[in-house]
Amino acid sequence: MAIIDGKALAEIIKLEIREEVLRLKEAKQNIPHLAAVLIGNNPASESYVKSKVRSCEHVGYESTLIRKDDSITEEELLDIVKDLNEEEDIDGFIVQLPLPDHIDDSKITLAIDPKKDVDGFHPVNFGRMAQGLPCYLPATPFGIMTMLERHKIETEGKHCLVLGRSNIVGSPMSILLSRKAYPGNCTVTLAHSRTKDLTAETLRADIIIAAIGIPNFVSGDMVKEGVVVIDVGINRVEDSSKRRGYRLVGDVDYDSVMPKASFITPVPGGVGPMTVTSLLLNTLRASKKEIYT
Ligand code: NAD
């Protein structure tokens, strides 16, 4: 059994990016510049955005944080997006979701220029991904694909079960792993809240990608020996022994699944750190105009 250490892999990739930025600086070429828009005071969003900005600084990118109160109107936010689309100095930007209730998330996502959509959420990038064309991959699936690749995990002909069909994780994962490529060439089943007899599906899976948001949902008796488990879930469970009163667990019951798995990602320290790294890689691609000229 091997534990896939996402934190360590993310550090290696950040070092590689840092070296690339140094090369760009020496050659007096464009230094990647990422902007992040944060609306309101949601503590989780705040901590995600801070970590993204910190990571930019760590690898030598330029970064801009635009913070607005949650009283901002949809119109005002659309104006900010328009300005960022036009600002030549900004290579890519993200608008941290979720947005306040009075703002339509999808309207904002649609307003972002696909060329600067380094989160890979715009339907143009999603469509390009579905057709195997150059695109910005959504950050979490991109991070998972990188983990599979760097750990040389066999995927061809394997039966892969994706749990959860969200636009940002489950759905894109099902598309990417069924692509004619490596990692890919899997036979994919996409399971969701209406799936019947889920255990029959988990028991025949060679690879499980769990992205449903239910703590410790997948247990050891639901998986077969040798399974590869990628746990995307980030769930808070009460824990009075911790100073903050909770701890983070995944969608997989690590203790009972780990002894049966050939590879497994922990939570925290698995998929999470890779998500930020993918955003940095997309921003590098944006600055080099690798996807769109
Ligand atoms: P979501 O919360 O939008 O949707 C959950 C999905 O799970 C739905 O498609 C639903 O059909 C499915 N589902 C719910 N109950 C189910 C059941 N009993 N059986 C099978 N399927 C069921 O999904 P999301 O936004 O992809 O988030 C999923 C989890 O991943 C959350 O814990 C989230 O915090 C985490 N997440 C982590 C990262 C990361 O960087 N590690 C990134 C994104 C999301």
CSV table of C-alpha atoms and ligand atoms in Angstrom, one decimal:
chain,number,residue,atom,x,y,z
A,1,MET,CA,0.0,0.0,0.0
A,2,ALA,CA,1.3,3.5,-0.8
A,3,ILE,CA,0.0,6.8,0.5
A,4,ILE,CA,-0.2,9.5,-2.1
A,5,ASP,CA,1.3,12.5,-0.3
A,6,GLY,CA,-0.4,15.4,-2.1
A,7,LYS,CA,1.4,18.0,0.1
A,8,ALA,CA,4.8,16.7,-0.8
A,9,LEU,CA,4.0,16.4,-4.6
A,10,ALA,CA,2.5,19.9,-4.5
A,11,GLU,CA,5.8,21.2,-3.0
A,12,ILE,CA,7.8,19.5,-5.8
A,13,ILE,CA,5.6,21.0,-8.5
A,14,LYS,CA,5.8,24.5,-6.9
A,15,LEU,CA,9.6,24.2,-6.9
A,16,GLU,CA,9.5,23.3,-10.6
A,17,ILE,CA,7.3,26.3,-11.3
A,18,ARG,CA,9.6,28.6,-9.2
A,19,GLU,CA,12.6,27.5,-11.4
A,20,GLU,CA,10.6,28.2,-14.5
A,21,VAL,CA,9.7,31.7,-13.2
A,22,LEU,CA,13.4,32.4,-12.5
A,23,ARG,CA,14.2,31.4,-16.1
A,24,LEU,CA,11.4,33.7,-17.3
A,25,LYS,CA,12.8,36.6,-15.2
A,26,GLU,CA,16.4,36.0,-16.5
A,27,ALA,CA,15.1,36.0,-20.0
A,28,LYS,CA,13.1,39.2,-19.2
A,29,GLN,CA,9.9,37.5,-20.2
A,30,ASN,CA,6.4,38.0,-18.9
A,31,ILE,CA,6.0,36.9,-15.2
A,32,PRO,CA,2.7,35.2,-14.6
A,33,HIS,CA,0.1,37.4,-12.9
A,34,LEU,CA,-3.0,35.9,-11.2
A,35,ALA,CA,-5.8,38.0,-9.8
A,36,ALA,CA,-8.4,36.7,-7.3
A,37,VAL,CA,-11.7,38.3,-6.5
A,38,LEU,CA,-13.1,37.6,-3.0
A,39,ILE,CA,-16.6,38.8,-2.0
A,40,GLY,CA,-17.7,38.9,1.6
A,41,ASN,CA,-16.3,37.2,4.7
A,42,ASN,CA,-17.0,33.5,4.2
A,43,PRO,CA,-14.1,32.0,6.4
A,44,ALA,CA,-13.6,29.0,4.1
A,45,SER,CA,-13.4,31.2,0.9
A,46,GLU,CA,-11.1,33.6,2.7
A,47,SER,CA,-8.7,30.8,3.7
A,48,TYR,CA,-8.7,29.3,0.1
A,49,VAL,CA,-8.0,32.7,-1.5
A,50,LYS,CA,-5.3,33.5,1.0
A,51,SER,CA,-3.6,30.2,0.3
A,52,LYS,CA,-3.8,30.9,-3.5
A,53,VAL,CA,-2.3,34.4,-3.1
A,54,ARG,CA,0.4,33.0,-0.7
A,55,SER,CA,1.3,30.3,-3.2
A,56,CYS,CA,1.6,32.9,-6.0
A,57,GLU,CA,4.1,34.8,-3.9
A,58,HIS,CA,5.9,31.6,-3.0
A,59,VAL,CA,6.6,30.7,-6.7
A,60,GLY,CA,7.4,34.3,-7.7
A,61,TYR,CA,4.2,35.2,-9.5
A,62,GLU,CA,2.6,38.6,-9.3
A,63,SER,CA,-0.7,38.5,-7.6
A,64,THR,CA,-3.6,40.9,-7.1
A,65,LEU,CA,-6.4,40.4,-4.5
A,66,ILE,CA,-9.6,42.3,-5.1
A,67,ARG,CA,-11.8,42.3,-1.9
A,68,LYS,CA,-15.3,43.6,-1.9
A,69,ASP,CA,-18.1,43.7,0.7
A,70,ASP,CA,-21.0,41.3,0.2
A,71,SER,CA,-23.2,44.3,-0.4
A,72,ILE,CA,-21.7,44.5,-3.9
A,73,THR,CA,-24.3,44.3,-6.7
A,74,GLU,CA,-24.2,41.8,-9.5
A,75,GLU,CA,-23.7,44.7,-12.0
A,76,GLU,CA,-20.7,46.0,-10.0
A,77,LEU,CA,-19.1,42.5,-9.9
A,78,LEU,CA,-19.7,42.1,-13.7
A,79,ASP,CA,-17.8,45.4,-14.2
A,80,ILE,CA,-14.9,44.1,-12.2
A,81,VAL,CA,-14.8,40.9,-14.3
A,82,LYS,CA,-15.0,43.1,-17.5
A,83,ASP,CA,-12.0,45.2,-16.3
A,84,LEU,CA,-10.0,42.0,-15.5
A,85,ASN,CA,-10.8,40.6,-18.9
A,86,GLU,CA,-9.4,43.7,-20.5
A,87,GLU,CA,-6.4,44.3,-18.2
A,88,GLU,CA,-3.4,43.2,-20.3
A,89,ASP,CA,-1.2,42.8,-17.3
A,90,ILE,CA,-3.4,40.1,-15.7
A,91,ASP,CA,-2.8,36.7,-17.3
A,92,GLY,CA,-5.6,34.9,-15.4
A,93,PHE,CA,-8.1,35.4,-12.6
A,94,ILE,CA,-10.6,33.6,-10.4
A,95,VAL,CA,-13.8,34.7,-8.7
A,96,GLN,CA,-14.0,32.7,-5.5
A,97,LEU,CA,-17.3,30.8,-5.2
A,98,PRO,CA,-19.8,30.6,-3.6
A,99,LEU,CA,-21.0,34.2,-4.1
A,100,PRO,CA,-23.7,35.9,-2.0
A,101,ASP,CA,-27.2,34.7,-2.8
A,102,HIS,CA,-28.2,37.9,-4.7
A,103,ILE,CA,-25.5,37.2,-7.3
A,104,ASP,CA,-25.9,34.5,-9.9
A,105,ASP,CA,-22.7,32.4,-9.9
A,106,SER,CA,-23.2,31.1,-13.4
A,107,LYS,CA,-23.7,34.6,-14.8
A,108,ILE,CA,-20.3,35.6,-13.4
A,109,THR,CA,-18.6,32.5,-14.6
A,110,LEU,CA,-20.0,33.1,-18.1
A,111,ALA,CA,-18.7,36.7,-18.1
A,112,ILE,CA,-15.1,35.6,-17.6
A,113,ASP,CA,-13.0,35.5,-20.8
A,114,PRO,CA,-12.2,31.8,-21.4
A,115,LYS,CA,-8.6,32.9,-22.2
A,116,LYS,CA,-8.3,34.1,-18.6
A,117,ASP,CA,-10.4,31.4,-16.9
A,118,VAL,CA,-7.6,29.7,-15.0
A,119,ASP,CA,-10.2,27.9,-12.8
A,120,GLY,CA,-11.4,26.1,-15.9
A,121,PHE,CA,-15.1,26.6,-15.0
A,122,HIS,CA,-16.2,28.4,-18.2
A,123,PRO,CA,-18.3,26.2,-20.5
A,124,VAL,CA,-15.9,26.9,-23.3
A,125,ASN,CA,-13.1,25.3,-21.4
A,126,PHE,CA,-15.4,22.5,-20.2
A,127,GLY,CA,-16.4,21.9,-23.8
A,128,ARG,CA,-12.8,21.9,-25.0
A,129,MET,CA,-11.9,19.5,-22.2
A,130,ALA,CA,-14.8,17.2,-23.3
A,131,GLN,CA,-13.5,17.2,-26.8
A,132,GLY,CA,-9.8,16.7,-25.8
A,133,LEU,CA,-8.9,20.2,-27.1
A,134,PRO,CA,-6.3,22.4,-25.4
A,135,CYS,CA,-8.0,24.0,-22.4
A,136,TYR,CA,-7.6,25.0,-18.8
A,137,LEU,CA,-8.6,22.0,-16.8
A,138,PRO,CA,-10.6,22.6,-13.6
A,139,ALA,CA,-8.1,22.8,-10.8
A,140,THR,CA,-9.1,19.8,-8.6
A,141,PRO,CA,-9.5,17.3,-11.5
A,142,PHE,CA,-6.2,18.6,-13.0
A,143,GLY,CA,-4.5,17.9,-9.6
A,144,ILE,CA,-5.9,14.4,-9.5
A,145,MET,CA,-4.7,13.7,-13.0
A,146,THR,CA,-1.2,14.9,-12.0
A,147,MET,CA,-1.2,12.7,-9.0
A,148,LEU,CA,-2.1,9.6,-11.0
A,149,GLU,CA,0.5,10.5,-13.6
A,150,ARG,CA,3.4,11.3,-11.2
A,151,HIS,CA,2.7,8.1,-9.3
A,152,LYS,CA,2.6,6.2,-12.5
A,153,ILE,CA,-0.7,4.6,-11.6
A,154,GLU,CA,-2.1,2.3,-14.3
A,155,THR,CA,-5.4,3.4,-15.6
A,156,GLU,CA,-5.8,1.8,-19.0
A,157,GLY,CA,-8.7,-0.7,-19.1
A,158,LYS,CA,-9.4,-0.2,-15.3
A,159,HIS,CA,-12.8,0.1,-14.0
A,160,CYS,CA,-13.1,3.6,-12.4
A,161,LEU,CA,-16.0,4.7,-10.2
A,162,VAL,CA,-16.5,8.4,-9.8
A,163,LEU,CA,-18.7,9.3,-6.8
A,164,GLY,CA,-20.5,12.6,-7.3
A,165,ARG,CA,-21.4,14.5,-10.4
A,166,SER,CA,-20.6,18.1,-9.6
A,167,ASN,CA,-19.4,20.4,-12.5
A,168,ILE,CA,-16.2,21.1,-10.7
A,169,VAL,CA,-15.1,17.6,-9.7
A,170,GLY,CA,-17.2,14.5,-10.5
A,171,SER,CA,-18.3,15.3,-14.0
A,172,PRO,CA,-15.0,16.5,-15.3
A,173,MET,CA,-13.2,13.5,-13.6
A,174,SER,CA,-15.5,11.1,-15.4
A,175,ILE,CA,-14.7,12.7,-18.8
A,176,LEU,CA,-10.9,12.9,-18.2
A,177,LEU,CA,-10.6,9.3,-17.1
A,178,SER,CA,-12.5,8.0,-20.1
A,179,ARG,CA,-10.4,10.0,-22.5
A,180,LYS,CA,-8.1,8.1,-25.0
A,181,ALA,CA,-4.9,9.2,-23.2
A,182,TYR,CA,-2.8,8.6,-20.1
A,183,PRO,CA,-4.1,8.9,-17.4
A,184,GLY,CA,-7.4,7.7,-18.9
A,185,ASN,CA,-8.7,4.9,-21.1
A,186,CYS,CA,-10.7,3.7,-18.1
A,187,THR,CA,-14.2,2.3,-18.2
A,188,VAL,CA,-15.9,4.9,-16.1
A,189,THR,CA,-19.1,4.7,-14.0
A,190,LEU,CA,-20.4,8.0,-12.6
A,191,ALA,CA,-22.4,7.4,-9.4
A,192,HIS,CA,-24.6,10.0,-7.6
A,193,SER,CA,-27.3,10.4,-5.0
A,194,ARG,CA,-29.8,8.4,-7.2
A,195,THR,CA,-27.5,5.5,-7.8
A,196,LYS,CA,-29.0,2.1,-6.8
A,197,ASP,CA,-26.9,-0.5,-5.0
A,198,LEU,CA,-23.8,1.7,-4.7
A,199,THR,CA,-21.9,-1.0,-2.9
A,200,ALA,CA,-22.1,-3.3,-6.0
A,201,GLU,CA,-20.4,-0.4,-7.9
A,202,THR,CA,-17.7,0.3,-5.3
A,203,LEU,CA,-16.9,-3.4,-5.0
A,204,ARG,CA,-16.0,-3.8,-8.6
A,205,ALA,CA,-14.1,-0.6,-8.9
A,206,ASP,CA,-10.3,-0.6,-9.5
A,207,ILE,CA,-10.1,3.1,-9.0
A,208,ILE,CA,-12.5,5.2,-6.8
A,209,ILE,CA,-12.7,9.0,-7.0
A,210,ALA,CA,-14.9,10.1,-4.0
A,211,ALA,CA,-16.3,13.6,-4.3
A,212,ILE,CA,-19.7,13.7,-2.5
A,213,GLY,CA,-19.1,15.6,0.7
A,214,ILE,CA,-20.3,13.0,3.2
A,215,PRO,CA,-17.8,12.2,6.0
A,216,ASN,CA,-16.3,8.7,5.9
A,217,PHE,CA,-18.9,7.5,3.5
A,218,VAL,CA,-16.9,4.8,1.7
A,219,SER,CA,-15.9,2.1,4.2
A,220,GLY,CA,-13.5,-0.9,4.0
A,221,ASP,CA,-16.2,-3.5,3.4
A,222,MET,CA,-17.3,-1.5,0.3
A,223,VAL,CA,-14.0,-1.8,-1.6
A,224,LYS,CA,-11.9,-4.6,-3.1
A,225,GLU,CA,-8.3,-5.5,-2.3
A,226,GLY,CA,-5.8,-3.4,-4.3
A,227,VAL,CA,-8.2,-0.5,-5.0
A,228,VAL,CA,-6.8,2.9,-5.8
A,229,VAL,CA,-8.6,5.6,-3.8
A,230,ILE,CA,-8.6,9.3,-4.4
A,231,ASP,CA,-10.5,11.1,-1.6
A,232,VAL,CA,-11.6,14.5,-2.7
A,233,GLY,CA,-14.0,15.2,0.2
A,234,ILE,CA,-13.2,17.9,2.8
A,235,ASN,CA,-15.7,17.6,5.7
A,236,ARG,CA,-15.6,19.1,9.2
A,237,VAL,CA,-16.5,16.7,12.0
A,238,GLU,CA,-16.8,17.7,15.6
A,239,ASP,CA,-13.8,16.9,17.7
A,240,SER,CA,-13.6,18.4,21.2
A,241,SER,CA,-9.9,17.3,21.5
A,242,LYS,CA,-9.0,19.9,18.9
A,243,ARG,CA,-8.6,23.5,19.8
A,244,ARG,CA,-10.9,24.7,17.0
A,245,GLY,CA,-13.5,22.1,18.0
A,246,TYR,CA,-13.4,20.1,14.7
A,247,ARG,CA,-11.2,18.1,12.4
A,248,LEU,CA,-11.2,17.5,8.7
A,249,VAL,CA,-12.0,14.1,7.2
A,250,GLY,CA,-12.6,12.9,3.7
A,251,ASP,CA,-15.5,11.0,2.0
A,252,VAL,CA,-13.5,7.8,2.7
A,253,ASP,CA,-13.2,6.1,6.0
A,254,TYR,CA,-9.4,6.1,5.8
A,255,ASP,CA,-8.7,3.6,8.7
A,256,SER,CA,-10.8,0.8,7.3
A,257,VAL,CA,-10.1,1.4,3.5
A,258,MET,CA,-6.3,2.0,3.8
A,259,PRO,CA,-5.3,-1.6,4.6
A,260,LYS,CA,-7.1,-2.8,1.4
A,261,ALA,CA,-5.9,0.0,-1.0
A,262,SER,CA,-2.9,-0.2,-3.3
A,263,PHE,CA,-2.8,3.7,-3.3
A,264,ILE,CA,-4.8,6.1,-1.2
A,265,THR,CA,-4.8,9.9,-0.6
A,266,PRO,CA,-5.1,11.2,3.0
A,267,VAL,CA,-7.3,14.0,4.1
A,268,PRO,CA,-5.9,16.6,4.8
A,269,GLY,CA,-2.7,16.5,2.7
A,270,GLY,CA,-4.0,14.7,-0.3
A,271,VAL,CA,-6.0,16.2,-3.1
A,272,GLY,CA,-6.4,19.7,-1.4
A,273,PRO,CA,-2.8,20.9,-1.8
A,274,MET,CA,-2.8,19.8,-5.5
A,275,THR,CA,-5.7,22.0,-6.3
A,276,VAL,CA,-3.8,25.2,-5.7
A,277,THR,CA,-0.8,23.9,-7.6
A,278,SER,CA,-3.0,23.3,-10.6
A,279,LEU,CA,-4.2,26.8,-10.5
A,280,LEU,CA,-0.6,28.0,-10.6
A,281,LEU,CA,0.1,25.7,-13.6
A,282,ASN,CA,-2.9,27.1,-15.5
A,283,THR,CA,-1.7,30.6,-14.8
A,284,LEU,CA,1.7,29.7,-16.1
A,285,ARG,CA,0.0,28.4,-19.3
A,286,ALA,CA,-2.0,31.5,-19.5
A,287,SER,CA,1.0,33.8,-19.3
A,288,LYS,CA,2.8,31.8,-22.0
A,289,LYS,CA,-0.3,31.8,-24.1
A,290,GLU,CA,-0.1,28.0,-24.5
A,291,ILE,CA,-3.8,27.3,-24.7
A,292,TYR,CA,-5.1,30.4,-26.5
A,293,THR,CA,-2.9,32.7,-28.6
B,1,NAD,P1,-21.2,18.8,-4.5
B,1,NAD,O1,-21.3,19.0,-3.1
B,1,NAD,O2,-21.6,19.9,-5.5
B,1,NAD,O3,-22.2,17.5,-4.9
B,1,NAD,C1,-22.1,16.3,-4.2
B,1,NAD,C2,-22.3,15.2,-5.2
B,1,NAD,O4,-22.4,14.0,-4.5
B,1,NAD,C3,-23.7,15.3,-6.0
B,1,NAD,O5,-23.4,15.1,-7.4
B,1,NAD,C4,-24.5,14.2,-5.5
B,1,NAD,O6,-25.3,13.5,-6.5
B,1,NAD,C5,-23.5,13.2,-4.9
B,1,NAD,N1,-24.0,12.5,-3.8
B,1,NAD,C6,-24.6,12.9,-2.7
B,1,NAD,N2,-24.9,11.9,-1.8
B,1,NAD,C7,-24.6,10.8,-2.4
B,1,NAD,C8,-24.7,9.4,-2.1
B,1,NAD,N3,-25.3,9.0,-0.9
B,1,NAD,N4,-24.2,8.5,-2.9
B,1,NAD,C9,-23.6,8.9,-4.1
B,1,NAD,N5,-23.5,10.2,-4.5
B,1,NAD,C10,-24.0,11.1,-3.7
B,1,NAD,O7,-19.8,18.2,-4.9
B,1,NAD,P2,-18.4,18.9,-4.9
B,1,NAD,O8,-18.5,20.4,-5.0
B,1,NAD,O9,-17.6,18.1,-6.0
B,1,NAD,O10,-17.8,18.5,-3.5
B,1,NAD,C11,-17.6,17.2,-3.0
B,1,NAD,C12,-16.7,17.2,-1.8
B,1,NAD,O11,-15.4,17.5,-2.3
B,1,NAD,C13,-16.9,18.2,-0.7
B,1,NAD,O12,-16.6,17.6,0.5
B,1,NAD,C14,-16.0,19.3,-1.1
B,1,NAD,O13,-15.7,20.1,0.1
B,1,NAD,C15,-14.8,18.6,-1.6
B,1,NAD,N6,-14.0,19.4,-2.5
B,1,NAD,C16,-12.7,19.3,-2.3
B,1,NAD,C17,-11.8,20.0,-3.2
B,1,NAD,C18,-10.3,19.9,-2.9
B,1,NAD,O14,-9.6,20.7,-3.4
B,1,NAD,N7,-9.9,18.8,-2.2
B,1,NAD,C19,-12.3,20.7,-4.2
B,1,NAD,C20,-13.7,20.7,-4.5
B,1,NAD,C21,-14.5,20.0,-3.6
